[in-house]
PDB file of C-alpha atoms in Angstrom:
ATOM      1  CA  MET A   1       2.047  11.365   7.177  1.00  0.00           C
ATOM      2  CA  LEU A   2       4.059  13.923   5.339  1.00  0.00           C
ATOM      3  CA  VAL A   3       6.226  11.386   3.762  1.00  0.00           C
ATOM      4  CA  ARG A   4       3.001   9.531   2.340  1.00  0.00           C
ATOM      5  CA  VAL A   5       1.687  13.079   1.162  1.00  0.00           C
ATOM      6  CA  SER A   6       4.848  13.712  -0.675  1.00  0.00           C
ATOM      7  CA  MET A   7       4.998  10.028  -2.260  1.00  0.00           C
ATOM      8  CA  PHE A   8       1.430  10.538  -3.461  1.00  0.00           C
ATOM      9  CA  VAL A   9       2.306  14.243  -4.945  1.00  0.00           C
ATOM     10  CA  VAL A  10       5.527  12.600  -6.734  1.00  0.00           C
ATOM     11  CA  GLN A  11       3.598   9.722  -8.232  1.00  0.00           C
ATOM     12  CA  SER A  12       0.330  11.680  -9.296  1.00  0.00           C
ATOM     13  CA  PRO A  13      -1.513  11.409 -11.566  1.00  0.00           C
ATOM     14  CA  MET A  14      -0.498   7.815 -11.987  1.00  0.00           C
ATOM     15  CA  ILE A  15      -2.245   6.792  -8.672  1.00  0.00           C
ATOM     16  CA  TRP A  16      -5.382   5.135  -7.776  1.00  0.00           C
ATOM     17  CA  GLU A  17      -8.516   7.361  -6.982  1.00  0.00           C
ATOM     18  CA  SER A  18      -8.517   6.318  -3.317  1.00  0.00           C
ATOM     19  CA  CYS A  19      -4.825   7.570  -3.062  1.00  0.00           C
ATOM     20  CA  HIS A  20      -6.067  10.983  -4.204  1.00  0.00           C
ATOM     21  CA  TRP A  21      -8.658  10.933  -1.554  1.00  0.00           C
ATOM     22  CA  ALA A  22      -6.233   9.577   1.132  1.00  0.00           C
ATOM     23  CA  ASN A  23      -3.673  12.249   0.058  1.00  0.00           C
ATOM     24  CA  ALA A  24      -6.451  15.161   0.473  1.00  0.00           C
ATOM     25  CA  LEU A  25      -7.333  13.943   4.044  1.00  0.00           C
ATOM     26  CA  GLU A  26      -3.810  13.341   5.152  1.00  0.00           C
ATOM     27  CA  LEU A  27      -2.889  16.778   3.787  1.00  0.00           C
ATOM     28  CA  ALA A  28      -5.709  18.460   5.740  1.00  0.00           C
ATOM     29  CA  CYS A  29      -4.387  16.560   8.941  1.00  0.00           C
ATOM     30  CA  VAL A  30      -0.692  17.671   8.332  1.00  0.00           C
ATOM     31  CA  VAL A  31      -1.782  21.238   7.700  1.00  0.00           C
ATOM     32  CA  THR A  32      -4.002  20.968  10.928  1.00  0.00           C
ATOM     33  CA  LEU A  33      -0.819  19.566  12.790  1.00  0.00           C
ATOM     34  CA  LEU A  34       1.435  22.502  11.613  1.00  0.00           C
ATOM     35  CA  LEU A  35      -0.911  25.359  12.371  1.00  0.00           C
ATOM     36  CA  CYS A  36      -2.891  24.351  15.419  1.00  0.00           C
ATOM     37  CA  PRO A  37      -1.661  23.650  19.030  1.00  0.00           C
ATOM     38  CA  ALA A  38      -1.274  19.937  19.640  1.00  0.00           C
ATOM     39  CA  THR A  39      -4.296  19.915  22.095  1.00  0.00           C
ATOM     40  CA  ALA A  40      -6.658  21.400  19.684  1.00  0.00           C
ATOM     41  CA  VAL A  41      -5.852  19.010  16.457  1.00  0.00           C
ATOM     42  CA  VAL A  42      -8.772  16.809  17.276  1.00  0.00           C
ATOM     43  CA  ASP A  43     -11.294  19.546  17.568  1.00  0.00           C
ATOM     44  CA  GLN A  44     -10.027  21.387  14.505  1.00  0.00           C
ATOM     45  CA  THR A  45     -10.032  18.374  12.079  1.00  0.00           C
ATOM     46  CA  LYS A  46     -13.072  16.327  12.970  1.00  0.00           C
ATOM     47  CA  ASP A  47     -15.576  18.463  11.278  1.00  0.00           C
ATOM     48  CA  LEU A  48     -13.277  18.843   8.102  1.00  0.00           C
ATOM     49  CA  VAL A  49     -12.480  15.185   7.952  1.00  0.00           C
ATOM     50  CA  ARG A  50     -16.254  14.218   8.511  1.00  0.00           C
ATOM     51  CA  THR A  51     -17.252  16.410   5.704  1.00  0.00           C
ATOM     52  CA  MET A  52     -14.353  15.119   3.449  1.00  0.00           C
ATOM     53  CA  ILE A  53     -15.348  11.414   3.957  1.00  0.00           C
ATOM     54  CA  SER A  54     -19.096  12.140   3.453  1.00  0.00           C
ATOM     55  CA  LEU A  55     -18.121  13.962  -0.012  1.00  0.00           C
ATOM     56  CA  PHE A  56     -15.897  11.141  -0.943  1.00  0.00           C
ATOM     57  CA  TYR A  57     -18.686   8.522  -0.163  1.00  0.00           C
ATOM     58  CA  ILE A  58     -21.233  10.542  -2.030  1.00  0.00           C
ATOM     59  CA  GLY A  59     -18.926  10.861  -4.912  1.00  0.00           C
ATOM     60  CA  ALA A  60     -18.048   7.280  -5.026  1.00  0.00           C
ATOM     61  CA  GLY A  61     -21.869   6.282  -5.179  1.00  0.00           C
ATOM     62  CA  PHE A  62     -22.694   8.702  -7.656  1.00  0.00           C
ATOM     63  CA  TRP A  63     -19.979   7.481 -10.003  1.00  0.00           C
ATOM     64  CA  LYS A  64     -21.386   3.946  -9.667  1.00  0.00           C
ATOM     65  CA  MET A  65     -24.550   5.007 -11.053  1.00  0.00           C
ATOM     66  CA  ASN A  66     -23.558   4.156 -14.636  1.00  0.00           C
ATOM     67  CA  THR A  67     -25.140   1.606 -17.346  1.00  0.00           C
ATOM     68  CA  SER A  68     -22.529  -1.035 -16.537  1.00  0.00           C
ATOM     69  CA  PHE A  69     -23.176  -1.028 -12.834  1.00  0.00           C
ATOM     70  CA  LEU A  70     -26.878  -0.936 -13.177  1.00  0.00           C
ATOM     71  CA  ASP A  71     -26.699  -3.809 -15.651  1.00  0.00           C
ATOM     72  CA  PRO A  72     -27.210  -7.070 -13.609  1.00  0.00           C
ATOM     73  CA  THR A  73     -25.511  -9.237 -16.187  1.00  0.00           C
ATOM     74  CA  VAL A  74     -22.163  -7.277 -16.067  1.00  0.00           C
ATOM     75  CA  SER A  75     -22.132  -5.576 -12.641  1.00  0.00           C
ATOM     76  CA  CYS A  76     -20.029  -6.482  -9.673  1.00  0.00           C
ATOM     77  CA  GLY A  77     -22.731  -5.696  -7.374  1.00  0.00           C
ATOM     78  CA  THR A  78     -24.985  -8.530  -8.442  1.00  0.00           C
ATOM     79  CA  ILE A  79     -22.116 -10.968  -7.607  1.00  0.00           C
ATOM     80  CA  TYR A  80     -21.397  -9.367  -4.376  1.00  0.00           C
ATOM     81  CA  ILE A  81     -25.134  -9.424  -3.395  1.00  0.00           C
ATOM     82  CA  ALA A  82     -25.594 -12.943  -4.492  1.00  0.00           C
ATOM     83  CA  SER A  83     -22.471 -14.082  -2.822  1.00  0.00           C
ATOM     84  CA  LEU A  84     -23.947 -12.494   0.574  1.00  0.00           C
ATOM     85  CA  LEU A  85     -27.266 -14.031   0.113  1.00  0.00           C
ATOM     86  CA  ALA A  86     -25.666 -17.465  -0.405  1.00  0.00           C
ATOM     87  CA  THR A  87     -23.585 -16.964   2.749  1.00  0.00           C
ATOM     88  CA  PHE A  88     -25.684 -15.456   5.186  1.00  0.00           C
ATOM     89  CA  ALA A  89     -29.477 -15.776   4.366  1.00  0.00           C
ATOM     90  CA  PRO A  90     -31.307 -19.038   5.476  1.00  0.00           C
ATOM     91  CA  GLU A  91     -32.247 -20.934   2.210  1.00  0.00           C
ATOM     92  CA  GLY A  92     -36.008 -20.688   3.385  1.00  0.00           C
ATOM     93  CA  LEU A  93     -35.739 -17.053   2.926  1.00  0.00           C
ATOM     94  CA  LEU A  94     -34.714 -17.161  -0.638  1.00  0.00           C
ATOM     95  CA  PRO A  95     -37.521 -17.337  -3.001  1.00  0.00           C
ATOM     96  CA  PRO A  96     -36.503 -18.422  -6.495  1.00  0.00           C
ATOM     97  CA  TRP A  97     -37.352 -15.146  -7.940  1.00  0.00           C
ATOM     98  CA  LEU A  98     -34.837 -13.323  -5.767  1.00  0.00           C
ATOM     99  CA  VAL A  99     -31.990 -15.789  -6.749  1.00  0.00           C
ATOM    100  CA  THR A 100     -32.853 -15.279 -10.473  1.00  0.00           C
ATOM    101  CA  ALA A 101     -32.934 -11.599 -10.116  1.00  0.00           C
ATOM    102  CA  ALA A 102     -29.721 -11.657  -8.173  1.00  0.00           C
ATOM    103  CA  LEU A 103     -27.704 -13.784 -10.640  1.00  0.00           C
ATOM    104  CA  GLY A 104     -29.280 -11.653 -13.560  1.00  0.00           C
ATOM    105  CA  SER A 105     -30.510 -14.782 -15.311  1.00  0.00           C
TER     106      SER A 105
END
């Protein structure tokens, strides 16, 4: 874990956003491993990791709220939902207006 944290520190800021998030989580775990007894590591880190993951997902959802993501003609979200509907939804449950809305036509 410490090697990966060091690698991300050396490569920063030229790393993916998810690498920054993973680095923050792993750094919190490394610090806890160094400061707490081995039997208490999970109890000491579970609330911190849960809070960090929650904030990361809230941030990712917030950053998706932009004009490009909300525009069905250029958003990857419409392609994703259309492929899910085509794969998993029975054909009788897909009214034409829903297909049209999902494809952005």
